[in-house]
Short mmCIF file of C-alpha atoms and ligand atoms in Angstrom, two decimals:
data_model
loop_
_atom_site.label_atom_id
_atom_site.label_comp_id
_atom_site.label_asym_id
_atom_site.label_seq_id
_atom_site.Cartn_x
_atom_site.Cartn_y
_atom_site.Cartn_z
CA MET A 286 5.41 16.31 17.20
CA LYS A 287 7.10 16.16 20.37
CA THR A 288 7.12 12.88 22.03
CA GLU A 289 7.08 12.50 25.69
CA ILE A 290 8.62 10.33 27.62
CA LEU A 291 6.44 9.87 30.98
CA ASN A 292 6.63 7.11 33.95
CA ILE A 293 3.38 5.21 34.41
CA ASP A 294 0.88 6.51 36.38
CA LYS A 295 -3.00 7.54 36.76
CA GLN A 296 -2.32 10.85 34.67
CA SER A 297 0.00 9.07 31.72
CA LEU A 298 -2.12 6.13 31.63
CA ASN A 299 -4.78 8.70 30.93
CA LYS A 300 -3.20 10.48 28.21
CA ALA A 301 -2.29 7.14 26.53
CA LYS A 302 -5.78 5.86 26.34
CA ASN A 303 -7.07 9.63 25.08
CA ILE A 304 -3.67 9.47 21.80
CA ILE A 305 -4.97 5.52 21.33
CA LEU A 306 -8.73 6.04 21.31
CA SER A 307 -8.23 8.77 18.41
CA SER A 308 -5.94 6.80 16.40
CA GLY A 309 -2.47 7.67 17.56
CA LEU A 310 -0.33 5.89 18.12
CA VAL A 311 1.82 5.25 22.24
CA ALA A 312 5.11 3.05 22.42
CA PHE A 313 5.05 1.19 25.94
CA ALA A 314 7.08 -0.81 27.99
CA THR A 315 6.69 -5.22 28.16
CA GLU A 316 8.93 -7.56 29.80
CA THR A 317 10.09 -8.61 26.47
CA VAL A 318 10.78 -5.44 24.17
CA TYR A 319 8.90 -2.43 23.96
CA GLY A 320 5.75 -2.05 22.17
CA LEU A 321 4.60 0.50 19.28
CA GLY A 322 0.86 0.84 20.37
CA ALA A 323 -2.33 1.46 18.74
CA ASN A 324 -5.93 0.32 19.26
CA ALA A 325 -5.96 -3.21 16.96
CA LEU A 326 -9.74 -2.38 15.78
CA ASP A 327 -8.59 0.86 14.31
CA GLU A 328 -7.44 0.50 10.68
CA SER A 329 -6.01 3.75 9.96
CA ALA A 330 -4.51 3.60 13.45
CA VAL A 331 -2.63 0.29 12.49
CA GLY A 332 -1.84 1.51 9.29
CA SER A 333 0.50 4.62 10.87
CA ILE A 334 2.48 2.20 13.02
CA PHE A 335 3.79 0.82 9.37
CA ILE A 336 4.32 4.18 8.62
CA ALA A 337 6.50 4.80 11.81
CA LYS A 338 8.39 1.99 11.49
CA GLY A 339 8.65 1.78 7.94
CA ARG A 340 7.44 -1.81 7.93
CA PRO A 341 6.46 -3.93 4.69
CA GLN A 342 2.77 -4.64 4.90
CA ASP A 343 2.73 -7.81 4.36
CA ASN A 344 4.31 -8.50 8.16
CA PRO A 345 1.41 -9.06 10.59
CA LEU A 346 1.22 -7.80 13.50
CA ILE A 347 0.71 -8.79 16.95
CA VAL A 348 -2.50 -8.34 18.75
CA HIS A 349 -1.85 -7.68 22.95
CA ILE A 350 -4.73 -8.11 25.86
CA GLY A 351 -4.41 -7.05 29.35
CA LYS A 352 -7.22 -9.64 30.45
CA LYS A 353 -7.03 -13.40 29.03
CA GLU A 354 -11.05 -13.18 28.67
CA ASP A 355 -10.52 -10.42 25.87
CA ILE A 356 -8.86 -13.17 23.82
CA PHE A 357 -12.85 -13.70 22.78
CA ASN A 358 -13.11 -10.54 20.77
CA ILE A 359 -9.70 -11.13 18.93
CA VAL A 360 -10.30 -14.79 17.72
CA GLU A 361 -13.24 -17.40 16.56
CA SER A 362 -12.83 -19.98 18.98
CA LEU A 363 -9.90 -21.87 21.61
CA ASN A 364 -8.83 -25.33 20.57
CA GLU A 365 -7.75 -27.24 23.80
CA LYS A 366 -3.84 -26.94 22.98
CA ALA A 367 -4.64 -22.82 23.34
CA GLU A 368 -6.33 -22.93 26.45
CA LYS A 369 -3.18 -25.09 28.16
CA LEU A 370 -0.78 -22.98 26.39
CA MET A 371 -2.36 -19.67 28.21
CA ASP A 372 -3.29 -21.62 31.69
CA LYS A 373 0.73 -22.29 31.65
CA PHE A 374 2.21 -19.06 29.82
CA MET A 375 0.26 -16.18 29.89
CA PRO A 376 0.65 -13.29 31.08
CA GLY A 377 3.87 -13.95 29.79
CA PRO A 378 6.51 -14.19 27.07
CA ILE A 379 4.42 -16.32 24.08
CA THR A 380 2.03 -15.06 21.31
CA ILE A 381 -0.49 -17.52 20.55
CA ILE A 382 -1.71 -18.14 16.79
CA LEU A 383 -5.68 -18.48 16.22
CA LYS A 384 -7.82 -17.84 13.60
CA LYS A 385 -8.84 -14.45 13.56
CA LYS A 386 -12.22 -12.90 14.40
CA ASP A 387 -13.59 -10.86 10.87
CA THR A 388 -13.72 -7.58 13.50
CA ILE A 389 -9.85 -7.41 13.49
CA PRO A 390 -8.57 -5.27 10.62
CA ASN A 391 -6.91 -6.90 7.92
CA ASN A 392 -3.88 -4.94 8.06
CA VAL A 393 -3.38 -6.53 11.31
CA THR A 394 -2.54 -9.59 9.97
CA ALA A 395 -1.13 -8.67 6.91
CA GLY A 396 -4.40 -10.65 4.97
CA LEU A 397 -3.41 -13.54 6.63
CA SER A 398 -7.03 -15.35 8.31
CA ASN A 399 -4.65 -16.34 11.80
CA VAL A 400 -3.96 -13.62 14.18
CA ALA A 401 -1.25 -13.37 16.66
CA VAL A 402 -2.50 -12.41 20.66
CA ARG A 403 -0.39 -12.43 23.11
CA MET A 404 -0.56 -10.87 27.33
CA PRO A 405 2.31 -9.20 28.18
CA LEU A 406 3.45 -10.53 31.80
CA HIS A 407 4.51 -6.32 32.31
CA GLU A 408 1.88 -5.22 35.06
CA GLY A 409 2.28 -2.01 33.14
CA ALA A 410 1.31 -2.88 29.39
CA ARG A 411 -1.49 -4.84 31.28
CA ALA A 412 -2.52 -1.05 33.18
CA PHE A 413 -1.93 0.28 29.80
CA ILE A 414 -3.68 -1.90 27.67
CA ASN A 415 -6.67 -1.69 30.03
CA GLU A 416 -7.07 1.46 30.16
CA CYS A 417 -7.29 1.75 27.29
CA GLY A 418 -10.41 -0.98 27.09
CA VAL A 419 -9.40 -2.12 22.98
CA PRO A 420 -7.13 -4.39 22.25
CA ILE A 421 -4.09 -2.85 20.96
CA ALA A 422 -2.18 -3.92 17.49
CA ALA A 423 1.74 -4.13 18.71
CA PRO A 424 4.91 -5.31 16.76
CA SER A 425 8.25 -4.14 18.77
CA ALA A 426 8.99 0.00 18.85
CA ASN A 427 12.08 -0.22 16.79
CA THR A 428 12.54 1.51 13.16
CA SER A 429 12.35 -2.09 11.01
CA LYS A 430 15.70 -3.81 10.80
CA ARG A 431 16.61 -1.63 13.58
CA PRO A 432 17.83 -3.38 16.78
CA SER A 433 14.29 -3.95 19.06
CA PRO A 434 14.13 -1.08 22.05
CA THR A 435 14.39 -2.56 25.71
CA ASP A 436 14.93 1.10 26.88
CA ALA A 437 12.27 4.19 25.94
CA GLN A 438 16.06 6.10 25.58
CA SER A 439 16.01 3.24 22.41
CA VAL A 440 12.27 3.87 21.77
CA LEU A 441 13.39 7.91 21.73
CA GLU A 442 16.02 6.65 19.13
CA ASP A 443 14.15 5.78 16.56
CA MET A 444 10.59 7.37 16.97
CA ASP A 445 11.50 10.53 17.85
CA GLY A 446 8.68 13.24 16.65
CA LYS A 447 6.97 10.45 14.67
CA ILE A 448 4.92 9.69 17.53
CA PRO A 449 3.29 11.56 20.83
CA LEU A 450 4.03 9.43 24.12
CA ILE A 451 6.22 6.22 25.08
CA LEU A 452 5.08 4.98 28.29
CA ASP A 453 8.41 4.65 30.32
CA GLY A 454 8.40 1.06 31.82
CA GLY A 455 12.00 0.47 33.27
CA PRO A 456 14.25 -1.56 31.39
CA CYS A 457 12.99 -4.88 29.49
CA GLU A 458 13.51 -7.94 31.73
CA VAL A 459 13.27 -10.31 28.86
CA GLY A 460 15.07 -8.42 26.59
CA ILE A 461 14.39 -10.54 23.32
CA GLU A 462 11.04 -11.27 21.36
CA SER A 463 8.39 -13.49 22.42
CA THR A 464 8.06 -17.00 21.40
CA VAL A 465 5.30 -17.08 18.84
CA ILE A 466 3.78 -20.57 18.01
CA ASP A 467 1.05 -21.00 15.75
CA LEU A 468 -2.02 -23.46 16.87
CA THR A 469 -3.64 -23.80 13.97
CA ARG A 470 -1.94 -26.28 12.69
CA GLU A 471 -2.51 -29.65 13.37
CA VAL A 472 1.19 -29.66 15.67
CA PRO A 473 1.61 -26.65 17.48
CA THR A 474 4.51 -25.05 15.29
CA ILE A 475 7.05 -22.04 17.24
CA LEU A 476 7.64 -19.61 13.92
CA ARG A 477 10.39 -17.40 16.65
CA PRO A 478 11.63 -18.74 19.72
CA GLY A 479 11.74 -16.76 22.68
CA ILE A 480 12.75 -17.28 26.04
CA ILE A 481 9.81 -20.06 26.34
CA THR A 482 11.91 -22.74 24.74
CA LYS A 483 10.01 -25.53 23.03
CA GLU A 484 10.85 -28.57 26.05
CA GLU A 485 8.85 -26.11 28.61
CA ILE A 486 5.56 -25.89 25.98
CA GLU A 487 6.44 -30.23 24.64
CA LYS A 488 5.52 -30.58 28.48
CA VAL A 489 2.06 -28.48 28.46
CA VAL A 490 0.88 -30.32 25.08
CA GLY A 491 3.33 -33.19 23.92
CA LYS A 492 5.39 -32.98 20.51
CA VAL A 493 5.63 -29.47 19.18
CA ASP A 494 7.26 -28.86 15.71
CA VAL A 495 9.70 -25.39 14.63
CA VAL A 496 10.25 -23.93 11.39
CA LEU A 497 12.23 -21.06 11.75
CA SER A 498 13.73 -19.93 8.85
CA VAL A 499 13.30 -19.82 4.99
CA LYS A 500 14.44 -19.25 1.64
CA ASP A 501 13.43 -16.04 0.30
CA ASN A 502 10.96 -17.09 -2.22
CA GLU A 503 8.93 -19.68 0.08
CA LYS A 504 5.79 -18.76 0.74
CA VAL A 505 6.45 -17.83 4.87
CA ALA A 506 4.71 -18.78 7.41
CA SER A 507 5.61 -16.11 9.54
CA PRO A 508 6.23 -12.78 7.37
CA GLY A 509 8.64 -11.21 10.02
CA VAL A 510 11.50 -14.28 9.11
CA LYS A 511 12.49 -13.01 6.05
CA TYR A 512 13.38 -9.79 6.51
CA THR A 513 16.95 -8.26 7.57
CA HIS A 514 16.63 -8.05 11.03
CA TYR A 515 17.92 -6.62 14.47
CA ALA A 516 20.83 -5.33 12.33
CA PRO A 517 22.59 -2.51 14.40
CA ASN A 518 24.75 0.46 12.59
CA CYS A 519 27.73 -0.45 11.77
CA GLU A 520 29.37 -4.00 10.94
CA MET A 521 28.41 -7.30 12.74
CA VAL A 522 29.92 -10.50 12.88
CA MET A 523 29.44 -14.01 15.00
CA VAL A 524 32.04 -16.25 15.77
CA GLU A 525 30.63 -19.97 16.39
CA ASN A 526 33.53 -22.19 15.62
CA ASN A 527 36.68 -22.12 17.04
CA VAL A 528 35.79 -19.32 19.59
CA VAL A 529 38.84 -17.29 20.90
CA GLU A 530 41.50 -18.05 17.79
CA LYS A 531 38.94 -17.25 15.33
CA THR A 532 37.90 -13.58 17.57
CA LYS A 533 41.21 -12.49 17.68
CA GLU A 534 42.17 -13.35 14.51
CA LEU A 535 39.50 -10.98 13.20
CA TYR A 536 39.95 -8.63 15.48
CA ASP A 537 43.49 -8.23 14.18
CA SER A 538 42.33 -8.07 10.95
CA TYR A 539 40.22 -5.42 11.45
CA ASN A 540 42.46 -3.33 13.27
CA LYS A 541 44.98 -3.81 10.00
CA GLN A 542 42.53 -2.36 7.83
CA GLY A 543 42.04 0.55 10.03
CA LYS A 544 38.91 -0.38 11.88
CA LYS A 545 37.49 -0.18 15.36
CA PRO A 546 36.83 -3.40 16.25
CA VAL A 547 34.86 -4.37 19.50
CA ILE A 548 34.87 -7.90 21.05
CA LEU A 549 31.03 -9.02 22.36
CA CYS A 550 32.01 -11.95 24.78
CA TYR A 551 30.31 -13.86 27.56
CA GLU A 552 32.15 -12.94 30.78
CA GLU A 553 34.12 -16.15 31.35
CA THR A 554 35.75 -16.29 28.29
CA SER A 555 36.19 -12.20 28.61
CA VAL A 556 39.66 -12.23 30.22
CA LYS A 557 41.45 -14.33 27.04
CA TYR A 558 40.59 -11.29 24.81
CA LYS A 559 42.94 -9.10 27.23
CA GLY A 560 44.32 -5.88 25.85
CA ASN A 561 41.14 -5.78 22.91
CA ASN A 562 38.16 -3.38 23.03
CA ILE A 563 36.04 -5.92 24.51
CA TYR A 564 32.34 -5.77 26.14
CA ILE A 565 30.78 -8.39 28.06
CA LEU A 566 27.30 -9.28 27.44
CA GLY A 567 26.48 -11.53 30.35
CA LYS A 568 27.50 -14.28 32.43
CA ASP A 569 25.06 -16.40 31.11
CA ASP A 570 22.25 -16.31 27.96
CA ILE A 571 19.40 -15.20 29.91
CA GLU A 572 21.61 -12.35 30.77
CA ALA A 573 22.95 -11.96 27.32
CA SER A 574 19.49 -12.41 26.08
CA LYS A 575 18.34 -9.04 28.36
CA ASN A 576 21.45 -6.60 27.54
CA PHE A 577 21.85 -7.97 23.90
CA TYR A 578 19.59 -5.06 22.23
CA THR A 579 20.95 -2.72 24.15
CA ASP A 580 24.36 -3.66 23.80
CA LEU A 581 24.41 -3.12 20.18
CA ARG A 582 22.75 -0.08 20.62
CA LYS A 583 25.21 1.97 22.74
CA LEU A 584 28.50 -0.15 20.78
CA GLU A 585 27.48 1.05 17.04
CA LYS A 586 28.01 4.26 18.41
CA ILE A 587 31.50 3.61 19.23
CA TYR A 588 33.02 1.28 17.08
CA ASP A 589 33.24 0.24 13.09
CA VAL A 590 32.73 -3.39 13.77
CA ILE A 591 31.17 -6.02 16.40
CA ILE A 592 32.43 -9.21 16.84
CA ALA A 593 29.91 -11.31 18.96
CA GLU A 594 30.71 -14.76 20.47
CA ALA A 595 27.39 -17.02 19.22
CA PRO A 596 25.24 -17.92 22.43
CA LYS A 597 25.24 -22.07 22.41
CA LYS A 598 22.77 -23.54 20.12
CA GLU A 599 20.05 -24.55 23.49
CA SER A 600 17.52 -23.75 25.48
CA VAL A 601 17.08 -20.58 25.96
CA GLY A 602 21.00 -19.46 23.18
CA GLU A 603 18.58 -20.65 21.14
CA SER A 604 16.81 -17.68 20.70
CA LEU A 605 19.98 -14.85 21.53
CA TYR A 606 21.22 -16.99 18.44
CA ASN A 607 18.39 -16.93 16.37
CA ARG A 608 18.14 -12.82 16.62
CA MET A 609 22.28 -12.95 16.88
CA ILE A 610 22.66 -13.98 14.03
CA LYS A 611 20.04 -11.65 11.57
CA SER A 612 22.12 -8.89 13.73
CA ALA A 613 25.03 -9.91 11.74
CA SER A 614 23.46 -10.41 8.47
CA HIS A 615 24.04 -13.49 8.29
CA LYS A 616 27.59 -13.73 8.64
CA VAL A 617 29.31 -16.18 10.76
CA TYR A 618 32.65 -17.34 11.48
O1 LIG B 241 7.15 -9.85 22.25
C1 LIG B 241 7.00 -9.71 22.35
O2 LIG B 241 6.49 -9.99 20.63
C2 LIG B 241 7.24 -8.07 20.99
C3 LIG B 241 6.60 -7.50 22.24
C4 LIG B 241 6.55 -5.84 21.68
O3 LIG B 241 4.92 -8.04 22.46
N1 LIG B 241 6.27 -7.96 20.01
C5 LIG B 241 6.98 -8.40 18.57
O4 LIG B 241 5.93 -7.80 17.60
O5 LIG B 241 8.02 -8.60 18.51
P1 LIG B 241 7.00 -7.89 15.97
O6 LIG B 241 5.87 -7.37 14.90
O7 LIG B 241 7.82 -6.93 15.80
O8 LIG B 241 6.82 -9.51 15.22
C6 LIG B 241 5.92 -10.14 15.39
C7 LIG B 241 6.34 -11.43 14.97
C8 LIG B 241 6.36 -11.23 13.13
O9 LIG B 241 7.66 -12.15 13.05
C9 LIG B 241 5.72 -11.77 12.11
O10 LIG B 241 5.86 -12.02 11.25
C10 LIG B 241 4.76 -12.77 13.65
O11 LIG B 241 5.10 -12.20 14.57
N2 LIG B 241 3.49 -12.98 13.29
C11 LIG B 241 2.53 -11.92 13.74
N3 LIG B 241 1.04 -11.78 13.46
C12 LIG B 241 1.47 -13.42 12.72
C13 LIG B 241 0.40 -14.36 12.08
N4 LIG B 241 -1.38 -13.71 11.73
N5 LIG B 241 0.98 -15.26 11.57
C14 LIG B 241 2.05 -15.69 11.34
N6 LIG B 241 3.68 -15.35 11.88
C15 LIG B 241 2.13 -13.70 12.29
MG1 LIG B 242 10.25 -6.69 15.62
#
């Protein structure tokens, strides 16, 4: 199959709609990362998402809507907290979990009775969903375990020959995936952190819990969190303590082993690594989040080891920390 990349216009949207309505897959830009979309009401189309990504069947998908009222085709009902969060943050980089309607096929939710719903801020994404006229089930458009794609070329890298169309909506503004929050529990619970933080959500609905990591054999709340994730094709480590000293030490030691290392660092500390291979992640956590996945895909092609400076575990930095530690397969210094 030939994979086309098209800018978003009337013609390409029409093409995308025809593909979706005949059970095909279309990758599309959102403000967070690119999604790999299928008609969420079409069980066999949804099945082919899992095949194209090599995604485990027990990891449920997010259903994307283009208009707020479309949520009533997906969930049984809204509770008060859901209404408040939708008013405040939708469209935007947040995904809410509620009890699903029977019309949503079981493979969308991996057999769970709850469904995740998101309305993207990216206008091209909403134009695509609205053009199709059906809810769009979409995970990130990467091969399972790879860094999520934040531009059309990164999608092509993983999906070339597997899907007919990528709608190119430019580079993603946010760069890491949406905040996922379960609203079926007594206390709303964040299952995946994102750029919309716990503190911001608490201002709207009061107390919020966070349940992120799980032990391998425990029953998992958000099945996606148990897998290796976001990993580049080269070795990667993350440095959290004594950062500059430890980073230099690791760099020298990899060099001695005959490996080609690179330091992925913040602008502020970059001057400390003069003479070494460095790559600047950004000036702050917002910029770093935007660049992170694309940087991994760039650096894996040039270097043997990425030594990354850990973000501070607070506010937006916390969600980047959560991705980075997985990219580094939990190798933290
Ligand atoms: O920003 C995003 O959320 C992107 C864009 C494309 O919208 N999508 C995305 O999808 O990141 P994916 O499939 O890569 O991650 C979805 C996460 C997984 O951790 C999954 O386990 C969790 O959401 N999830 C989905 N449905 C769920 C459900 N019913 N209950 C609990 N967790 C759920
Ligand atoms: Mg993903």
